Structures are given as structure tokens and as C-alpha cells.
Coordinates of N, CA and C in Angstrom, one line a residue:
Chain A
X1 N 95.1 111.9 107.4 CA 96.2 111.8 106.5 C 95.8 112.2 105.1
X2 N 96.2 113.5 104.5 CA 95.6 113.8 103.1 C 96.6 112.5 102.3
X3 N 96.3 112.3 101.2 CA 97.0 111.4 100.6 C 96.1 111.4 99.2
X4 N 97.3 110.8 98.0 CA 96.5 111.4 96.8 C 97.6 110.6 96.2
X5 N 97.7 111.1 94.4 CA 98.7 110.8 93.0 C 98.8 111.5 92.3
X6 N 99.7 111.9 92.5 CA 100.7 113.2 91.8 C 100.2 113.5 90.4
X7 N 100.1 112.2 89.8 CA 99.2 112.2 88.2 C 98.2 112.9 87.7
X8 N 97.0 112.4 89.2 CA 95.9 112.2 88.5 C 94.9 113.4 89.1
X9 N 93.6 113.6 88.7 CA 92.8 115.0 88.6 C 93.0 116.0 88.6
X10 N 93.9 115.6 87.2 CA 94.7 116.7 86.2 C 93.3 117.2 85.2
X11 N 93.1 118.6 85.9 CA 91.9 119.1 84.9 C 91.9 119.1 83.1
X12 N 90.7 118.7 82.9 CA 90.5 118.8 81.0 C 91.2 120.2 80.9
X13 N 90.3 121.1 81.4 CA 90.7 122.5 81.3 C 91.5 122.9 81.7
X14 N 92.6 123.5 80.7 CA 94.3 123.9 81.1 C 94.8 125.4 80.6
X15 N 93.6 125.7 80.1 CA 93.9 127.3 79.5 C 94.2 128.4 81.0
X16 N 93.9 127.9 82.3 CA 95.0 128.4 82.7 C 96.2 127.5 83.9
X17 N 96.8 127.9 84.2 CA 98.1 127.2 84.9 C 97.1 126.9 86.7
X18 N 97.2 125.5 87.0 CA 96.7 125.2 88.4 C 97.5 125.0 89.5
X19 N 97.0 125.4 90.1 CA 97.6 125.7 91.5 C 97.2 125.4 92.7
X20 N 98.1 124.2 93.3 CA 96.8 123.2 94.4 C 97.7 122.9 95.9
X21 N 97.8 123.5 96.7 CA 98.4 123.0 97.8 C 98.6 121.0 98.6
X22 N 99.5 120.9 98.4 CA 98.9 119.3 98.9 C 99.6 119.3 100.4
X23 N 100.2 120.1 101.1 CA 100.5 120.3 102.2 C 101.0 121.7 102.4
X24 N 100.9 121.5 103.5 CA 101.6 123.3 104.1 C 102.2 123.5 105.8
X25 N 102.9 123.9 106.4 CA 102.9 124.4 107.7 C 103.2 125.5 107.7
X26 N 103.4 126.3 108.5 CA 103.4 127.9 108.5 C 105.2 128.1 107.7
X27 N 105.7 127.5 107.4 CA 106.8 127.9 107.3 C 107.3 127.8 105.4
X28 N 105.8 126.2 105.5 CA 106.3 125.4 104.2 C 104.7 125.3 103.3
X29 N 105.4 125.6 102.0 CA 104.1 125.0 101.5 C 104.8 124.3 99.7
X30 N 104.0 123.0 100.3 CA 104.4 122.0 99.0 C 102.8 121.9 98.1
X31 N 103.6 122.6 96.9 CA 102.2 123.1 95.9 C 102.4 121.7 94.8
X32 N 101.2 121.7 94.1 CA 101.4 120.9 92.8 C 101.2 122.2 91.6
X33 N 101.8 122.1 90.2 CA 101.6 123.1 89.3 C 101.1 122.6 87.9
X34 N 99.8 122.7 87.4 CA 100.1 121.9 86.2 C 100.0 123.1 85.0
X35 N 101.2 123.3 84.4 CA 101.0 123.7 82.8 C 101.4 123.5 81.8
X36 N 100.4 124.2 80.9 CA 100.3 123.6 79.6 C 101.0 124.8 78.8
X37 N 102.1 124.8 78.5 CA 102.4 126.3 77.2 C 102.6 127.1 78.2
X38 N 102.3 127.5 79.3 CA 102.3 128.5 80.0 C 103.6 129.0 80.4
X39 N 104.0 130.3 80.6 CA 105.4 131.0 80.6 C 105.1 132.2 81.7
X40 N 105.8 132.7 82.4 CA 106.0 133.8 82.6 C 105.4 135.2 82.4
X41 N 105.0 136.2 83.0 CA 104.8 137.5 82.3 C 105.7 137.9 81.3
X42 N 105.6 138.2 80.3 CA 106.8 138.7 79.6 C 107.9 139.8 80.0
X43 N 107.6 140.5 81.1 CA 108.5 141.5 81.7 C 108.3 141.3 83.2
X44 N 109.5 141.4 83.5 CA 109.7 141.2 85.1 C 110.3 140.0 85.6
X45 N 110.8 139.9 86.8 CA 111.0 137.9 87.3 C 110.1 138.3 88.3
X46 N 110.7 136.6 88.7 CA 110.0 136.5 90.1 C 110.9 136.5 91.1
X47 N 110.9 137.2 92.0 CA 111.8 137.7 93.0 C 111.0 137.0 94.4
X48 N 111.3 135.6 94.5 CA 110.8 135.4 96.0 C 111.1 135.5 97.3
X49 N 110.4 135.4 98.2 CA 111.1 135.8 99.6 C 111.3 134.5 100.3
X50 N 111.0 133.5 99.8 CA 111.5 131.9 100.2 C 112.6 131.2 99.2
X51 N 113.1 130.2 99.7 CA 113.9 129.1 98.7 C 112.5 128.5 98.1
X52 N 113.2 128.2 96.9 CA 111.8 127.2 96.2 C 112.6 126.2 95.3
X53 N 112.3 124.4 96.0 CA 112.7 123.8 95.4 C 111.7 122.8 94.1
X54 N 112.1 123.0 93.0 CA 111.0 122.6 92.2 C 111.4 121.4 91.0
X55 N 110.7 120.4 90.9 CA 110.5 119.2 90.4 C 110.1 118.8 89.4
X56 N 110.2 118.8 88.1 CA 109.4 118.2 86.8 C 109.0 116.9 86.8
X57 N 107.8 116.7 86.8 CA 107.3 115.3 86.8 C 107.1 114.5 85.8
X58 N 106.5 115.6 84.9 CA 106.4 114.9 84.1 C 106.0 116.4 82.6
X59 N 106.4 116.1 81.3 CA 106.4 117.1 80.3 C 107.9 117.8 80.8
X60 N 108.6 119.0 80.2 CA 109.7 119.8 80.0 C 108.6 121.2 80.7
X61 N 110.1 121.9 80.9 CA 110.0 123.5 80.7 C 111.3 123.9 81.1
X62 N 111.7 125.7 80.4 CA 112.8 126.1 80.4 C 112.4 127.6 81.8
X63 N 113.8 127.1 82.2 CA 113.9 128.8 83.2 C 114.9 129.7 82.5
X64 N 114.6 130.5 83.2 CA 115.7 131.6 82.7 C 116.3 132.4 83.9
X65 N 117.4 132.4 84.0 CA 117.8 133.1 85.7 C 118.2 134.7 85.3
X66 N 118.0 135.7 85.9 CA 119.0 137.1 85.5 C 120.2 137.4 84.9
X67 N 121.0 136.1 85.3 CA 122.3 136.4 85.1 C 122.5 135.3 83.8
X68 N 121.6 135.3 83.1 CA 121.5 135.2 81.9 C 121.2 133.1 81.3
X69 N 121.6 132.7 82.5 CA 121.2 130.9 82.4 C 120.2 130.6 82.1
X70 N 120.3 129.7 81.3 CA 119.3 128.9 81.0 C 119.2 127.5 81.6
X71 N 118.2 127.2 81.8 CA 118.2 125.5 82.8 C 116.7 124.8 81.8
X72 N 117.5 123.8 81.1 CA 116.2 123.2 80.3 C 116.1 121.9 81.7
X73 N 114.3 122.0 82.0 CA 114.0 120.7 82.8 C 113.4 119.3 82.0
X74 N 113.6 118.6 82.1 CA 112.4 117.4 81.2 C 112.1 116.5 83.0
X75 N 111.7 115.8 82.4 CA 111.2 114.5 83.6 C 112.0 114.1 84.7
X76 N 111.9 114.2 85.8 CA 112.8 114.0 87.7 C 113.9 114.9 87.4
X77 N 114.1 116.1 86.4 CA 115.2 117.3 86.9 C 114.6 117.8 87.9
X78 N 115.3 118.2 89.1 CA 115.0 119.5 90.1 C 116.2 120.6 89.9
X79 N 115.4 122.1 90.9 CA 116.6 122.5 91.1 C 116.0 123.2 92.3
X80 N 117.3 123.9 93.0 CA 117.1 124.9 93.7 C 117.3 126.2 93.9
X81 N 116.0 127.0 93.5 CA 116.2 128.1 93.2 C 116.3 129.2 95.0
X82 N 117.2 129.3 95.3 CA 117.1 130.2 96.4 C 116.4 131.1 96.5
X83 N 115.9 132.1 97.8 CA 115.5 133.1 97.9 C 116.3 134.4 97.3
X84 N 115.2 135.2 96.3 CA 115.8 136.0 95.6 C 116.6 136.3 94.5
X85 N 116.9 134.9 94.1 CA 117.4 134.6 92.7 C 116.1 134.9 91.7
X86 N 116.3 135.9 91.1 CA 115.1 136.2 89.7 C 115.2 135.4 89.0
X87 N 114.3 134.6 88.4 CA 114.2 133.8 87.3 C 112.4 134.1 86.6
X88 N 112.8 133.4 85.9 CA 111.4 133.3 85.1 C 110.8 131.6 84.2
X89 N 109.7 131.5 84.2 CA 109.5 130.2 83.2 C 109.6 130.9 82.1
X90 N 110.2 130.3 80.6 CA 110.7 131.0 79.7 C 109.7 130.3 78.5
X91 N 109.6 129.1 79.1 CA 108.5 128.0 78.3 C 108.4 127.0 79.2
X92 N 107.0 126.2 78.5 CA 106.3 124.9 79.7 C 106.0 124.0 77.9
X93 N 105.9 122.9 78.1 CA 105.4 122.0 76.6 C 104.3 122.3 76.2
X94 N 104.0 122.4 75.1 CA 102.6 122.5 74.2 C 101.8 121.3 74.1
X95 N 102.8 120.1 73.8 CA 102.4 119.1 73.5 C 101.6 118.2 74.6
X96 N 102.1 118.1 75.8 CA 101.8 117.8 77.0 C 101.3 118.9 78.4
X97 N 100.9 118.0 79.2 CA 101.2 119.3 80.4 C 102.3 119.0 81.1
X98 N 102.4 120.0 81.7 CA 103.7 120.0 82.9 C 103.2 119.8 84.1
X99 N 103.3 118.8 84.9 CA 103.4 118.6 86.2 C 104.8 119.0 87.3
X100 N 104.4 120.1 88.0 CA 105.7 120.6 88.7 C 105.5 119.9 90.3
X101 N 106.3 119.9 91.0 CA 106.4 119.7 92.2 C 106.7 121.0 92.6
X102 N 106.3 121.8 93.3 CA 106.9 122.7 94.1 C 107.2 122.7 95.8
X103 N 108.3 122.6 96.3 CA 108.4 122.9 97.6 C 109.3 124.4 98.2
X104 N 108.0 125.8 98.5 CA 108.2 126.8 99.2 C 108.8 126.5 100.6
X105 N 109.9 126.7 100.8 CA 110.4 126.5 102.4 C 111.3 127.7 102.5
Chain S
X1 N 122.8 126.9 92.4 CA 121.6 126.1 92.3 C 122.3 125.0 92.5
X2 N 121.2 123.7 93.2 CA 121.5 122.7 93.3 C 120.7 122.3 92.1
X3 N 120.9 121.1 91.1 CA 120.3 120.9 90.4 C 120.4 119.5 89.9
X4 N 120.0 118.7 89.4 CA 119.7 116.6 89.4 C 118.8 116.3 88.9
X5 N 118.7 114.8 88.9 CA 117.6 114.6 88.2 C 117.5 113.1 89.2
X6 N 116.3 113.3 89.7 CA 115.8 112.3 90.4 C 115.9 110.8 90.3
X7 N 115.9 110.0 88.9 CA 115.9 109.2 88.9 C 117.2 108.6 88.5
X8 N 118.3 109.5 88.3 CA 119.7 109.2 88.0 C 120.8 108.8 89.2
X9 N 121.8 108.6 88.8 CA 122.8 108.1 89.8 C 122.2 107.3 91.0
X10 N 121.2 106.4 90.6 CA 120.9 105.4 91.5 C 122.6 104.3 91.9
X11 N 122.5 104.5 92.7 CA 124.0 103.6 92.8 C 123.8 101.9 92.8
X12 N 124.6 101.1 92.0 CA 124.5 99.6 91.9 C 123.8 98.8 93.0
X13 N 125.2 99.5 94.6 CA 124.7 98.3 95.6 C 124.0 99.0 96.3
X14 N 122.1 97.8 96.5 CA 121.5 98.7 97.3 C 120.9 98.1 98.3
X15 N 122.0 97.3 98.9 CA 122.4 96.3 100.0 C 121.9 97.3 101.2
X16 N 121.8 98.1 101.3 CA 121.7 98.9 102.6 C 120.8 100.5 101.7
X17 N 119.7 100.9 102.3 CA 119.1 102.1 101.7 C 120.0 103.3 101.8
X18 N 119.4 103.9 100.8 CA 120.5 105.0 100.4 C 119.4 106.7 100.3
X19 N 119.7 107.2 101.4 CA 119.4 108.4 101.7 C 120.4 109.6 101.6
X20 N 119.9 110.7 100.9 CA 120.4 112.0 100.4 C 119.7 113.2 100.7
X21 N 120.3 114.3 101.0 CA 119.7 115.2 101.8 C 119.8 116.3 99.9
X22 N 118.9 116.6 99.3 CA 118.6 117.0 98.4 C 119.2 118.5 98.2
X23 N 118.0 119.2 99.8 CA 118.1 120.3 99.6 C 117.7 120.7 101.0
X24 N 118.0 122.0 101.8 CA 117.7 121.6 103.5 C 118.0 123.2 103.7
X25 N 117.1 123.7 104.9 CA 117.2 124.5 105.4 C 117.0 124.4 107.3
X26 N 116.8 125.4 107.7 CA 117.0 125.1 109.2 C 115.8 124.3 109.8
X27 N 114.6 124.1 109.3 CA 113.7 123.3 109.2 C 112.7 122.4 108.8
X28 N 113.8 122.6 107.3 CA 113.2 121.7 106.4 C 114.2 121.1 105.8
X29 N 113.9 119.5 105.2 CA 114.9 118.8 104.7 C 114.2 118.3 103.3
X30 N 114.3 118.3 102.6 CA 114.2 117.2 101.1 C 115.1 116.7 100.9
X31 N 114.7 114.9 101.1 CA 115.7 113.9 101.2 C 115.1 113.1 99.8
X32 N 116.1 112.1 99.7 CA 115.9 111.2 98.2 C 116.2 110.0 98.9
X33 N 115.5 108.7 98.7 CA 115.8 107.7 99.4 C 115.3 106.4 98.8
X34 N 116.6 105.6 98.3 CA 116.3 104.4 97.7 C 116.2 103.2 98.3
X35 N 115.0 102.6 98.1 CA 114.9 101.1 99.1 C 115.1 100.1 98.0
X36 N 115.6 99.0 98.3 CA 114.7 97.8 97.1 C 114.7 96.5 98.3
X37 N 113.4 96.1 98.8 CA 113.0 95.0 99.8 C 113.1 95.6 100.8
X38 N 113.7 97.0 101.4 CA 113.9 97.3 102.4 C 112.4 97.8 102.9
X39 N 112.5 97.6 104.3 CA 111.7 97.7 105.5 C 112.0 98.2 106.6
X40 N 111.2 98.7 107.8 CA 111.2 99.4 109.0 C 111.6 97.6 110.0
X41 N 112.7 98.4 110.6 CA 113.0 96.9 111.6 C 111.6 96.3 112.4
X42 N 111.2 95.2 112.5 CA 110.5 94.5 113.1 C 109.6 94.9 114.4
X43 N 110.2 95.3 115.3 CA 109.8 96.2 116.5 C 109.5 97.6 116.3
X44 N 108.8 98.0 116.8 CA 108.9 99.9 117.2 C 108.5 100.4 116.0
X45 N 107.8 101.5 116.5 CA 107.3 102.1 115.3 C 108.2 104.0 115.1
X46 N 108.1 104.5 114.1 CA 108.7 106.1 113.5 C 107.8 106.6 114.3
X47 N 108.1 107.4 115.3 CA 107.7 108.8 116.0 C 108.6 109.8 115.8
X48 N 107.9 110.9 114.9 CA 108.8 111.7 114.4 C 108.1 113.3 114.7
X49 N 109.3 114.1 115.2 CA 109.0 115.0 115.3 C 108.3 116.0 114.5
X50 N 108.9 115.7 112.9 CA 108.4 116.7 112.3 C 107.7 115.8 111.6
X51 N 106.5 116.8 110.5 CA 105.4 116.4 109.6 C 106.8 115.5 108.9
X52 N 106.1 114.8 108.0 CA 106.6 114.0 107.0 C 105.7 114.5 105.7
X53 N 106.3 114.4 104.5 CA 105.4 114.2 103.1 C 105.8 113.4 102.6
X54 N 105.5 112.6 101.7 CA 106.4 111.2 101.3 C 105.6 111.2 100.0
X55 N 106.4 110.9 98.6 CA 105.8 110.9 97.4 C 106.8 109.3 96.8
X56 N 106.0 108.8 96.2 CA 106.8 107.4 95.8 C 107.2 108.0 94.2
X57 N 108.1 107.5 93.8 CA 108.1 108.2 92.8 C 108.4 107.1 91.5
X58 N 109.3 105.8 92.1 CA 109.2 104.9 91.5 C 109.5 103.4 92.4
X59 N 108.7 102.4 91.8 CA 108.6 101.2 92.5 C 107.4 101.3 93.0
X60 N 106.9 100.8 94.9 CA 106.2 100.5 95.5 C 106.6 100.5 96.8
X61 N 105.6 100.8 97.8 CA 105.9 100.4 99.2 C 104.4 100.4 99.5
X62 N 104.5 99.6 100.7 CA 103.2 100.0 101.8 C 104.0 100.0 103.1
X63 N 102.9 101.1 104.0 CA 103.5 101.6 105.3 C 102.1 101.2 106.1
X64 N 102.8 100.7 107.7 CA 101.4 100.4 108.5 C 101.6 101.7 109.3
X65 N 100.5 102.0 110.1 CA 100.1 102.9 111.0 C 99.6 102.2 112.2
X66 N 99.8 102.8 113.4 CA 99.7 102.3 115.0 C 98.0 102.0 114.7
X67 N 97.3 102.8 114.3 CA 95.7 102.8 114.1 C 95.1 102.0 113.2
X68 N 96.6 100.6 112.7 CA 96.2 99.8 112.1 C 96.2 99.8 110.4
X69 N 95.8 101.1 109.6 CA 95.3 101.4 108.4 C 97.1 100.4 108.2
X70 N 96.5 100.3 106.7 CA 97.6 99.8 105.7 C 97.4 100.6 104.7
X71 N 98.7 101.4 104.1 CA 98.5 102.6 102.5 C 99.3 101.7 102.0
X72 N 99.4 100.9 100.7 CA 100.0 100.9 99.8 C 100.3 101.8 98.7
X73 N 101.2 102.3 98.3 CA 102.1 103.5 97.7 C 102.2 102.6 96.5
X74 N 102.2 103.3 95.1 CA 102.7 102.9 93.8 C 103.2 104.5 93.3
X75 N 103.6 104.2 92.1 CA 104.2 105.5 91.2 C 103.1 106.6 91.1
X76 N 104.1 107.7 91.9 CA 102.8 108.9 91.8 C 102.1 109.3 93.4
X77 N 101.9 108.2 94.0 CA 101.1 108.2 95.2 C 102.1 109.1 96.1
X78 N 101.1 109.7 96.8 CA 101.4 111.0 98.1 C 100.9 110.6 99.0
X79 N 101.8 110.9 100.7 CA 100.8 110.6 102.2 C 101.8 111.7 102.7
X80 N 100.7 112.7 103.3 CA 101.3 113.6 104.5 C 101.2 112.6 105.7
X81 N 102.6 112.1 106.5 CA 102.1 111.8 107.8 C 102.8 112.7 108.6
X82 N 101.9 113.3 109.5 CA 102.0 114.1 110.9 C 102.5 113.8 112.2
X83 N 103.4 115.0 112.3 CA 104.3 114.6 113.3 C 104.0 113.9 114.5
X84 N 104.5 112.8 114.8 CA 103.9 112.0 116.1 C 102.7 110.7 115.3
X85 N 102.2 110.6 114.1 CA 102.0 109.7 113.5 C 102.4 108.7 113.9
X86 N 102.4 107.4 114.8 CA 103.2 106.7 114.7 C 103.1 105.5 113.4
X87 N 104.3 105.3 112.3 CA 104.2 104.3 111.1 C 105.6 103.7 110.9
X88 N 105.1 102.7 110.0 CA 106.7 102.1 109.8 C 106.4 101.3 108.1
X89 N 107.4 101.4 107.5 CA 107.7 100.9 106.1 C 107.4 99.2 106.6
X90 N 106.3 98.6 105.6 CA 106.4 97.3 106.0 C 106.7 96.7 104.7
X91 N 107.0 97.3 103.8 CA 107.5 96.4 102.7 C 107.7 97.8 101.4
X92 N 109.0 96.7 100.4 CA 109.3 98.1 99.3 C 109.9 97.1 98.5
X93 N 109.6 97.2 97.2 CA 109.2 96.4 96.0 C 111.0 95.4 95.9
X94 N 110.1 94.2 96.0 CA 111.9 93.7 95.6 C 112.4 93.4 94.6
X95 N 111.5 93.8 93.3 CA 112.1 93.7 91.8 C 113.0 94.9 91.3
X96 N 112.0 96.0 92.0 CA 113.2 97.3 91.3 C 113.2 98.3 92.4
X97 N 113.8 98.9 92.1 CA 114.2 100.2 93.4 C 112.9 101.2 93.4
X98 N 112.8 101.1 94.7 CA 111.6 102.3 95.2 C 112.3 103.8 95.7
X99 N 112.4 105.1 94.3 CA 112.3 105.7 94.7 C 111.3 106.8 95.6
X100 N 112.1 107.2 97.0 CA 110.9 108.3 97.2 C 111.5 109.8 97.7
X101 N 110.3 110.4 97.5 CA 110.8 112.1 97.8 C 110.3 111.9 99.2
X102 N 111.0 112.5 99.9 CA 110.4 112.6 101.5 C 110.8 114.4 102.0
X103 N 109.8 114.8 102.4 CA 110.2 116.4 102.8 C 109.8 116.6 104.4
X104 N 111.0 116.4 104.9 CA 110.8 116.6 106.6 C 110.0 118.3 106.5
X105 N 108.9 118.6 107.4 CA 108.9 119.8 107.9 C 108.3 120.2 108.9

């Protein structure tokens, strides 16, 4: 049974965005995300080929969808971004890190 | 988009647990599920088809396992249990509501 806390060995070093599987089956994979400031490429979205439902734990960050929305997250917002809906992270907090939940299914 | 915020619209009476199907596809479910003192009935243990992921997100619980182990859960804590695990909720905090994220997959 892997088992852990969502919180904790959160690296010192955040200069870049982490990215940690804490389960998966062939179909699903539930990531943890931590950033600090981190955004987006500045050109392009992300165009997935799964639903991705994603969790703010803890710190903010803003999305941005194609069709021009903006979705500010702060602390236990989720949403559900479907497959193929473009969006982008537009900003993550400076002040803090961002802890995401991510569930790929 | 489905979109919420996890720790909101907790509803008053939580006389009986309160389970919500978040966000769900043909094999995956993310459910939201409020206990306060609630527990797994006395007899029999959860044999479940599919993996479980279970994140506490607020409050407490501990769950037993057929193999005996005892996990106590606080804010933050994660347990993949695998399908056919046999476990059961033996206790969930009776001062405040234990939310948890649970992702059938």
C-alpha cells in the first residue's frame, strides 16, 4: 500500500515545477504538482487526450481556457477540464507554492 | 467544466454520510465523501473491485485491514488500497467532519 501526505517532501528547490506520480493504472494516473510562479509556455495550450480533473491544495493559480475564461483557483477549488479543452496555467503564486492534485483519467 | 470547491457546501445534517460523485467516467469515479463518527458496519469487510485512492483532506479517520495493519489518516494523508484489499473504516473524527477525496479506478 503506497501511502504518504499530500503536504509533505515538498522540495527546497522549486526553480522548476515537480512532478510525482502517487498512483496510476493503465488508464489513470493521479499526479501530485508543486509550483512556485510557474505558468505555462507562453504560446500554445495544452491540448490533452484525457479528462483531467485538477485540485488546488494549497497556494492559488489562474487558468485560461481558449474561449477566452478565466478560472481563478485558491485552496479545495477543483475543476474539470475535459479532453481537448485548450487551456493554459496563466499564473501559480510567488509567495507560496502550489500544491495541485491532478487526476488523468 | 465542472467546477467547486471541496470544502464548501458541507450540508448541516450529517446524520447519515454524504457521498458525491465529483466527476466520473466509464471507469473512473472521483467521489467526495463526508463522515463525522461514521464507520464501516461491524461485520464484513470492503472487497472492492476496483483500486481505491483515498486522500483525507479534513478531519481524521483510521481504517483496519484483513492483515491486521491499522493506518490512521489525518489532514493531507494518502492510501492507495488495491482492488480486493480487504478494509473497513473503523473510526472518523467525531468533533468535525472528515472530509475525503476517494478516486475509484
Amino acid at each position: 500500500m503506497e501511502a504518504g501526505n499530500i503536504y509533505k517532501q515538498v522540495p527546497d528547490d522549486l526553480s522548476d515545477e515537480v512532478f510525482e506520480f502517487l498512483a496510476q493504472s493503465e488508464d489513470v494516473k493521479i499526479e501530485r504538482i508543486i509550483s512556485k510562479g510557474h505558468k505555462s509556455p507562453g504560446s500554445g495550450w495544452y491540448d490533452q487526450e484525457q479528462n483531467e480533473w485538477v485540485l488546488v491544495l494549497k497556494g492559488s493559480a489562474s487558468i485560461s481556457f481558449e474561449n477566452e475564461a478565466v478560472i481563478d483557483l485558491k485552496e479545495g477549488d477543483y475543476i474539470n477540464i475535459s479532453a481537448h479543452v485548450k487551456h493554459k496555467v496563466i499564473s501559480t503564486s510567488t509567495i507560496t507554492e502550489t500544491i495541485w492534485l491532478a487526476i488523468h483519467y
